[in-house]
Amino acid sequence: MHHIQLKQFSLASIQQHKQTIIHLLQSPSTTTQQLKQIHAQLLQVPSSFSSLFLCNSLLFAYAASSTPTHAFSFFATQMGHLHPNNFTFQFLLKASSKSKSVIETAQIHSMTLKLGFGSYTFLQNAILHSHVVCGRLADARQLFYEMSHKDVVSFNSMIHGYCNSGEMGAASRLFLQTPDPNVISWTAMVVGYSSIGDVAAARQLFDRMPDRDLVSWNAMISSYVQNRHPIEALDLFCQMQAENFTPNPVTVSSVLSACANVGALDTGKWIHVFLNKNHFRLDPFLGTALIDMYAKCGVVELALEVFGRLQERNSCTWNAMINGLATNGHAKQALDLFSKMQVDRSVRPDEVTFVGVLLACSHGGFLDEGKKHFYCTMRDYGVNPLVEHYACMVDLLGRYGLLKEAEQVIRNMTIVPDVVVWRALLGGCRLHKDVELAERVVSEMEACDSGDYVLLSNLYASIGRWDDVEKVRKIMKDQGIQKIPGCSSIVVENTIHEFISGDKSHPRYAVINEKLEELGRKMAAVGYLAETGVVFYDIDEEEKEQALGHHSEKLAIGFGLISTAAATTIRIVKNLRVCNDCHTVTKLISKLCNREIVVRDRVRFHHFKDGECSCKDYW
């Protein structure tokens, strides 16, 4: 900001430096404190406020600032002796929209009508928009139908309001009535359908758009990501590039999220190179997206490299790195980074931070440190325990066999436990074969999915209680609960290949099966025996071994071995938890084939190398 001694100004000097002052008022880099200084010093020459243009400029600056409500107080105290014009109300409405000020919006609406601005469509549109962003849909609807002239902007605001409230039927009817709908109209509908999970309808509208801009592409890509269709998001991103649209930070963030979801490391790396080549500023927003992508692709060293190079970090950045380290088995590093965050003091740990901290304690087996953070550190920072914190603590205690203490944590919860917490205890029951507690847990869970019943069934199977296995199967059948099939994906040459347990439809299945049989013989030679106790049903041992051999991650690993060069790291993403047998097999394969294999399951990462796993068989 220019340093002008405004307090020494006379009326003449005000006029002399008027353009400089206006430049300062219109500059986006001018801070609220600087605006207040300009305001205060101009007040020392009251006649300067005879310029409505100067007043409107200060009003605009306040409206565009981080504290837009100052615009209202300035208008109320300083502009009473002037006659406001349409720009005055335009800037006030900008402030009311930005601050979501319901009362001020209503007052401005009333003033525009009293002063004869009711026929100004652009002002009526601004009021309509303010009602919508303030969540006053009924007021917006009433104004919309009272407006003597409506243009496409009016319709777009109302469509946006309906979409925001989930009233897609009303939004669709209004969309069909819109005169010459533009790209904004279509994009609002895409976002609306996405928000209620109707991705098909969103894509249908997107494909019908006569013209698309970057915002509409971003909306559709984001729709896929938010509704868990990452492969479709990446496909659409490729199409967007083919049509010569240049990604912006919003695009990049969505695509990085899609890469993270499916483990598309090469595409994520390409995005990183793109950012560097095009001189994108690596702010906390993009930095966090990159860190999250690398961490969820299992490449912690690159996540740490990005984290180390960031000039500015916020709590999201720290949280992404701490959680990334924890889920990848680097528990000690995650806790060390948390200590650095506490020393840094530029950001304050929050609820998400402590999910990562407790996750690190659970995955690393740090019982005492976990208790300290759960019972003391969180309280020191004023963080109230969430379900996720309880689940981590129950999981930690359960892994140590402290099942009674874990159950007591649940009984003492200040919030209602959900299935995530109960499943953490159920996992402890599986590890320590506590059938009685597992039965009680499943009976107390308000909602069980197939995974919970399968876990209980496998627990029965592991101790030979086949009658109880059959009872569980009957319960699932009677309640219409289908066993969720295991699904694993692997990216090879920028193509995502998905494998479902037991499925033989992949074009290279015969070669994959041949490779797995070859490995089976090699593993048997070093003493491997299939852990058939984890098979869900009572069949003979040979059939059990065959069933285990067709688990989805084994098929994906087999494909990776025959499709990539020697020494290439194989990266797998699985929708379910890795079973004991697959875990043992993957360790052996990593040693026999001299390959690093990274598997991300529903719970955590497993980095297999030289016959060992980063989880140290503790997952």
Short mmCIF file of N, CA, C and O in Angstrom, two decimals, residues 345-418:
data_model
loop_
_atom_site.label_atom_id
_atom_site.label_comp_id
_atom_site.label_asym_id
_atom_site.label_seq_id
_atom_site.Cartn_x
_atom_site.Cartn_y
_atom_site.Cartn_z
N ARG A 345 3.35 -23.66 16.46
CA ARG A 345 2.38 -22.71 17.03
C ARG A 345 1.69 -21.80 16.00
O ARG A 345 0.86 -20.98 16.36
N SER A 346 2.05 -21.90 14.72
CA SER A 346 1.36 -21.09 13.71
C SER A 346 -0.01 -21.68 13.40
O SER A 346 -0.89 -20.98 12.89
N VAL A 347 -0.17 -22.96 13.67
CA VAL A 347 -1.47 -23.61 13.51
C VAL A 347 -1.78 -24.40 14.78
O VAL A 347 -0.87 -24.79 15.50
N ARG A 348 -3.06 -24.60 15.00
CA ARG A 348 -3.49 -25.29 16.22
C ARG A 348 -4.06 -26.66 15.86
O ARG A 348 -4.89 -26.76 14.95
N PRO A 349 -3.63 -27.73 16.52
CA PRO A 349 -4.20 -29.05 16.25
C PRO A 349 -5.72 -29.05 16.44
O PRO A 349 -6.24 -28.39 17.35
N ASP A 350 -6.41 -29.77 15.58
CA ASP A 350 -7.87 -29.84 15.68
C ASP A 350 -8.31 -31.31 15.70
O ASP A 350 -7.50 -32.21 15.89
N GLU A 351 -9.60 -31.52 15.49
CA GLU A 351 -10.15 -32.87 15.57
C GLU A 351 -9.49 -33.82 14.58
O GLU A 351 -9.18 -34.97 14.90
N VAL A 352 -9.27 -33.32 13.35
CA VAL A 352 -8.67 -34.16 12.31
C VAL A 352 -7.23 -34.52 12.67
O VAL A 352 -6.78 -35.65 12.43
N THR A 353 -6.51 -33.57 13.26
CA THR A 353 -5.13 -33.84 13.69
C THR A 353 -5.09 -35.04 14.61
O THR A 353 -4.26 -35.96 14.45
N PHE A 354 -6.00 -35.06 15.58
CA PHE A 354 -5.96 -36.12 16.59
C PHE A 354 -6.46 -37.46 16.06
O PHE A 354 -6.15 -38.51 16.63
N VAL A 355 -7.22 -37.44 14.95
CA VAL A 355 -7.53 -38.72 14.29
C VAL A 355 -6.24 -39.34 13.80
O VAL A 355 -5.97 -40.53 14.00
N GLY A 356 -5.39 -38.51 13.16
CA GLY A 356 -4.11 -39.01 12.67
C GLY A 356 -3.19 -39.44 13.79
O GLY A 356 -2.52 -40.49 13.70
N VAL A 357 -3.16 -38.67 14.86
CA VAL A 357 -2.29 -38.99 16.01
C VAL A 357 -2.70 -40.32 16.64
O VAL A 357 -1.86 -41.20 16.89
N LEU A 358 -3.99 -40.49 16.89
CA LEU A 358 -4.46 -41.74 17.51
C LEU A 358 -4.36 -42.92 16.55
O LEU A 358 -4.13 -44.05 16.97
N LEU A 359 -4.52 -42.64 15.26
CA LEU A 359 -4.34 -43.69 14.26
C LEU A 359 -2.90 -44.18 14.27
O LEU A 359 -2.64 -45.39 14.18
N ALA A 360 -1.96 -43.22 14.39
CA ALA A 360 -0.55 -43.59 14.47
C ALA A 360 -0.28 -44.44 15.71
O ALA A 360 0.43 -45.45 15.64
N CYS A 361 -0.85 -44.05 16.82
CA CYS A 361 -0.67 -44.82 18.05
C CYS A 361 -1.24 -46.22 17.91
O CYS A 361 -0.64 -47.21 18.36
N SER A 362 -2.41 -46.33 17.27
CA SER A 362 -3.05 -47.62 17.08
C SER A 362 -2.24 -48.50 16.14
O SER A 362 -1.94 -49.65 16.45
N HIS A 363 -1.87 -47.96 14.99
CA HIS A 363 -1.13 -48.76 14.00
C HIS A 363 0.29 -49.07 14.45
O HIS A 363 0.86 -50.08 14.04
N GLY A 364 0.85 -48.20 15.28
CA GLY A 364 2.21 -48.43 15.76
C GLY A 364 2.26 -49.20 17.07
O GLY A 364 3.35 -49.60 17.51
N GLY A 365 1.12 -49.39 17.70
CA GLY A 365 1.07 -50.10 18.97
C GLY A 365 1.60 -49.30 20.14
O GLY A 365 2.11 -49.87 21.11
N PHE A 366 1.48 -47.96 20.07
CA PHE A 366 1.96 -47.10 21.16
C PHE A 366 0.83 -46.89 22.17
O PHE A 366 0.12 -45.88 22.13
N LEU A 367 0.68 -47.84 23.08
CA LEU A 367 -0.45 -47.84 24.00
C LEU A 367 -0.42 -46.65 24.95
O LEU A 367 -1.40 -45.92 25.07
N ASP A 368 0.69 -46.46 25.64
CA ASP A 368 0.77 -45.38 26.63
C ASP A 368 0.62 -44.01 25.99
O ASP A 368 -0.06 -43.12 26.52
N GLU A 369 1.29 -43.83 24.84
CA GLU A 369 1.19 -42.53 24.17
C GLU A 369 -0.23 -42.29 23.67
O GLU A 369 -0.73 -41.17 23.71
N GLY A 370 -0.88 -43.33 23.20
CA GLY A 370 -2.26 -43.21 22.75
C GLY A 370 -3.18 -42.77 23.87
O GLY A 370 -4.03 -41.89 23.70
N LYS A 371 -3.01 -43.39 25.03
CA LYS A 371 -3.83 -43.00 26.19
C LYS A 371 -3.57 -41.55 26.59
O LYS A 371 -4.50 -40.82 26.92
N LYS A 372 -2.29 -41.15 26.55
CA LYS A 372 -1.94 -39.78 26.93
C LYS A 372 -2.63 -38.77 26.02
O LYS A 372 -3.23 -37.80 26.48
N HIS A 373 -2.57 -39.02 24.70
CA HIS A 373 -3.18 -38.07 23.75
C HIS A 373 -4.70 -38.08 23.84
O HIS A 373 -5.35 -37.04 23.73
N PHE A 374 -5.28 -39.27 24.06
CA PHE A 374 -6.74 -39.37 24.11
C PHE A 374 -7.31 -38.73 25.37
O PHE A 374 -8.32 -38.02 25.31
N TYR A 375 -6.66 -38.97 26.50
CA TYR A 375 -7.21 -38.49 27.77
C TYR A 375 -6.69 -37.12 28.19
O TYR A 375 -7.35 -36.43 28.97
N CYS A 376 -5.52 -36.71 27.69
CA CYS A 376 -4.92 -35.45 28.16
C CYS A 376 -4.71 -34.42 27.06
O CYS A 376 -5.24 -33.30 27.13
N THR A 377 -3.94 -34.78 26.03
CA THR A 377 -3.56 -33.78 25.02
C THR A 377 -4.77 -33.19 24.32
O THR A 377 -4.84 -31.98 24.09
N MET A 378 -5.72 -34.03 23.95
CA MET A 378 -6.93 -33.53 23.28
C MET A 378 -7.64 -32.53 24.17
O MET A 378 -8.10 -31.48 23.71
N ARG A 379 -7.73 -32.83 25.45
CA ARG A 379 -8.41 -31.94 26.39
C ARG A 379 -7.64 -30.62 26.52
O ARG A 379 -8.25 -29.55 26.61
N ASP A 380 -6.30 -30.70 26.50
CA ASP A 380 -5.48 -29.48 26.59
C ASP A 380 -5.78 -28.51 25.45
O ASP A 380 -5.70 -27.29 25.62
N TYR A 381 -6.09 -29.08 24.26
CA TYR A 381 -6.39 -28.24 23.10
C TYR A 381 -7.88 -27.96 22.93
O TYR A 381 -8.30 -27.39 21.94
N GLY A 382 -8.67 -28.38 23.88
CA GLY A 382 -10.10 -28.11 23.83
C GLY A 382 -10.83 -28.90 22.76
O GLY A 382 -11.88 -28.47 22.27
N VAL A 383 -10.29 -30.06 22.38
CA VAL A 383 -10.91 -30.89 21.34
C VAL A 383 -11.79 -31.95 22.00
O VAL A 383 -11.31 -32.75 22.80
N ASN A 384 -13.06 -31.93 21.67
CA ASN A 384 -13.98 -32.93 22.20
C ASN A 384 -13.90 -34.20 21.35
O ASN A 384 -13.87 -34.12 20.11
N PRO A 385 -13.86 -35.36 21.99
CA PRO A 385 -13.72 -36.62 21.23
C PRO A 385 -14.86 -36.84 20.25
O PRO A 385 -16.03 -36.64 20.58
N LEU A 386 -14.49 -37.22 19.04
CA LEU A 386 -15.46 -37.62 18.02
C LEU A 386 -15.50 -39.14 17.94
O LEU A 386 -14.68 -39.84 18.55
N VAL A 387 -16.44 -39.65 17.18
CA VAL A 387 -16.55 -41.10 17.01
C VAL A 387 -15.23 -41.69 16.52
O VAL A 387 -14.80 -42.75 16.98
N GLU A 388 -14.57 -40.98 15.58
CA GLU A 388 -13.30 -41.49 15.03
C GLU A 388 -12.23 -41.63 16.10
O GLU A 388 -11.43 -42.58 16.06
N HIS A 389 -12.20 -40.70 17.07
CA HIS A 389 -11.21 -40.79 18.15
C HIS A 389 -11.48 -42.02 19.04
O HIS A 389 -10.55 -42.75 19.41
N TYR A 390 -12.74 -42.22 19.34
CA TYR A 390 -13.10 -43.39 20.15
C TYR A 390 -12.75 -44.68 19.41
O TYR A 390 -12.24 -45.64 20.02
N ALA A 391 -13.02 -44.70 18.10
CA ALA A 391 -12.74 -45.91 17.32
C ALA A 391 -11.24 -46.22 17.35
O ALA A 391 -10.85 -47.39 17.49
N CYS A 392 -10.40 -45.20 17.21
CA CYS A 392 -8.95 -45.41 17.26
C CYS A 392 -8.52 -45.96 18.61
O CYS A 392 -7.68 -46.87 18.70
N MET A 393 -9.10 -45.41 19.67
CA MET A 393 -8.72 -45.84 21.02
C MET A 393 -9.18 -47.27 21.28
O MET A 393 -8.44 -48.08 21.85
N VAL A 394 -10.39 -47.60 20.86
CA VAL A 394 -10.90 -48.96 21.03
C VAL A 394 -10.04 -49.93 20.23
O VAL A 394 -9.69 -51.03 20.70
N ASP A 395 -9.65 -49.52 19.02
CA ASP A 395 -8.80 -50.36 18.18
C ASP A 395 -7.45 -50.61 18.84
O ASP A 395 -6.94 -51.74 18.85
N LEU A 396 -6.85 -49.57 19.41
CA LEU A 396 -5.56 -49.69 20.08
C LEU A 396 -5.64 -50.65 21.26
O LEU A 396 -4.79 -51.55 21.42
N LEU A 397 -6.66 -50.47 22.08
CA LEU A 397 -6.82 -51.35 23.24
C LEU A 397 -7.11 -52.79 22.80
O LEU A 397 -6.59 -53.75 23.38
N GLY A 398 -7.94 -52.92 21.76
CA GLY A 398 -8.29 -54.25 21.27
C GLY A 398 -7.11 -55.00 20.73
O GLY A 398 -6.97 -56.22 20.93
N ARG A 399 -6.21 -54.31 20.06
CA ARG A 399 -5.02 -54.96 19.51
C ARG A 399 -4.12 -55.51 20.61
O ARG A 399 -3.41 -56.49 20.42
N TYR A 400 -4.14 -54.84 21.78
CA TYR A 400 -3.34 -55.31 22.91
C TYR A 400 -4.06 -56.38 23.72
O TYR A 400 -3.54 -56.85 24.73
N GLY A 401 -5.28 -56.71 23.29
CA GLY A 401 -6.02 -57.73 24.02
C GLY A 401 -6.76 -57.18 25.23
O GLY A 401 -7.33 -57.95 26.02
N LEU A 402 -6.77 -55.85 25.36
CA LEU A 402 -7.47 -55.23 26.49
C LEU A 402 -8.93 -55.00 26.11
O LEU A 402 -9.43 -53.87 26.06
N LEU A 403 -9.61 -56.11 25.84
CA LEU A 403 -10.96 -56.03 25.28
C LEU A 403 -11.98 -55.49 26.28
O LEU A 403 -12.90 -54.76 25.91
N LYS A 404 -11.82 -55.84 27.55
CA LYS A 404 -12.75 -55.31 28.56
C LYS A 404 -12.61 -53.80 28.70
O LYS A 404 -13.59 -53.07 28.82
N GLU A 405 -11.36 -53.34 28.69
CA GLU A 405 -11.12 -51.89 28.79
C GLU A 405 -11.65 -51.18 27.55
O GLU A 405 -12.22 -50.09 27.64
N ALA A 406 -11.46 -51.83 26.39
CA ALA A 406 -11.98 -51.25 25.14
C ALA A 406 -13.50 -51.14 25.18
O ALA A 406 -14.08 -50.12 24.79
N GLU A 407 -14.15 -52.20 25.69
CA GLU A 407 -15.61 -52.18 25.80
C GLU A 407 -16.05 -51.09 26.77
O GLU A 407 -17.07 -50.40 26.54
N GLN A 408 -15.28 -50.88 27.83
CA GLN A 408 -15.64 -49.86 28.81
C GLN A 408 -15.54 -48.46 28.21
O GLN A 408 -16.34 -47.58 28.55
N VAL A 409 -14.55 -48.27 27.31
CA VAL A 409 -14.45 -46.97 26.62
C VAL A 409 -15.73 -46.68 25.85
O VAL A 409 -16.26 -45.56 25.88
N ILE A 410 -16.26 -47.72 25.20
CA ILE A 410 -17.50 -47.55 24.44
C ILE A 410 -18.67 -47.24 25.38
O ILE A 410 -19.49 -46.36 25.12
N ARG A 411 -18.74 -47.96 26.51
CA ARG A 411 -19.84 -47.75 27.45
C ARG A 411 -19.81 -46.34 28.04
O ARG A 411 -20.85 -45.80 28.41
N ASN A 412 -18.61 -45.76 28.14
CA ASN A 412 -18.48 -44.43 28.75
C ASN A 412 -18.50 -43.28 27.74
O ASN A 412 -18.26 -42.13 28.10
N MET A 413 -18.78 -43.59 26.49
CA MET A 413 -18.77 -42.55 25.44
C MET A 413 -19.81 -41.48 25.73
O MET A 413 -20.92 -41.78 26.19
N THR A 414 -19.44 -40.23 25.45
CA THR A 414 -20.37 -39.11 25.65
C THR A 414 -21.29 -38.94 24.46
O THR A 414 -22.21 -38.12 24.49
N ILE A 415 -21.00 -39.66 23.38
CA ILE A 415 -21.86 -39.65 22.20
C ILE A 415 -22.24 -41.09 21.88
O ILE A 415 -21.62 -42.03 22.34
N VAL A 416 -23.29 -41.25 21.08
CA VAL A 416 -23.78 -42.59 20.76
C VAL A 416 -22.77 -43.29 19.85
O VAL A 416 -22.38 -42.75 18.81
N PRO A 417 -22.29 -44.48 20.23
CA PRO A 417 -21.34 -45.20 19.38
C PRO A 417 -21.99 -45.64 18.08
O PRO A 417 -23.16 -46.03 18.06
N ASP A 418 -21.24 -45.54 16.99
CA ASP A 418 -21.77 -46.01 15.72
C ASP A 418 -21.07 -47.32 15.33
O ASP A 418 -20.27 -47.87 16.09
#
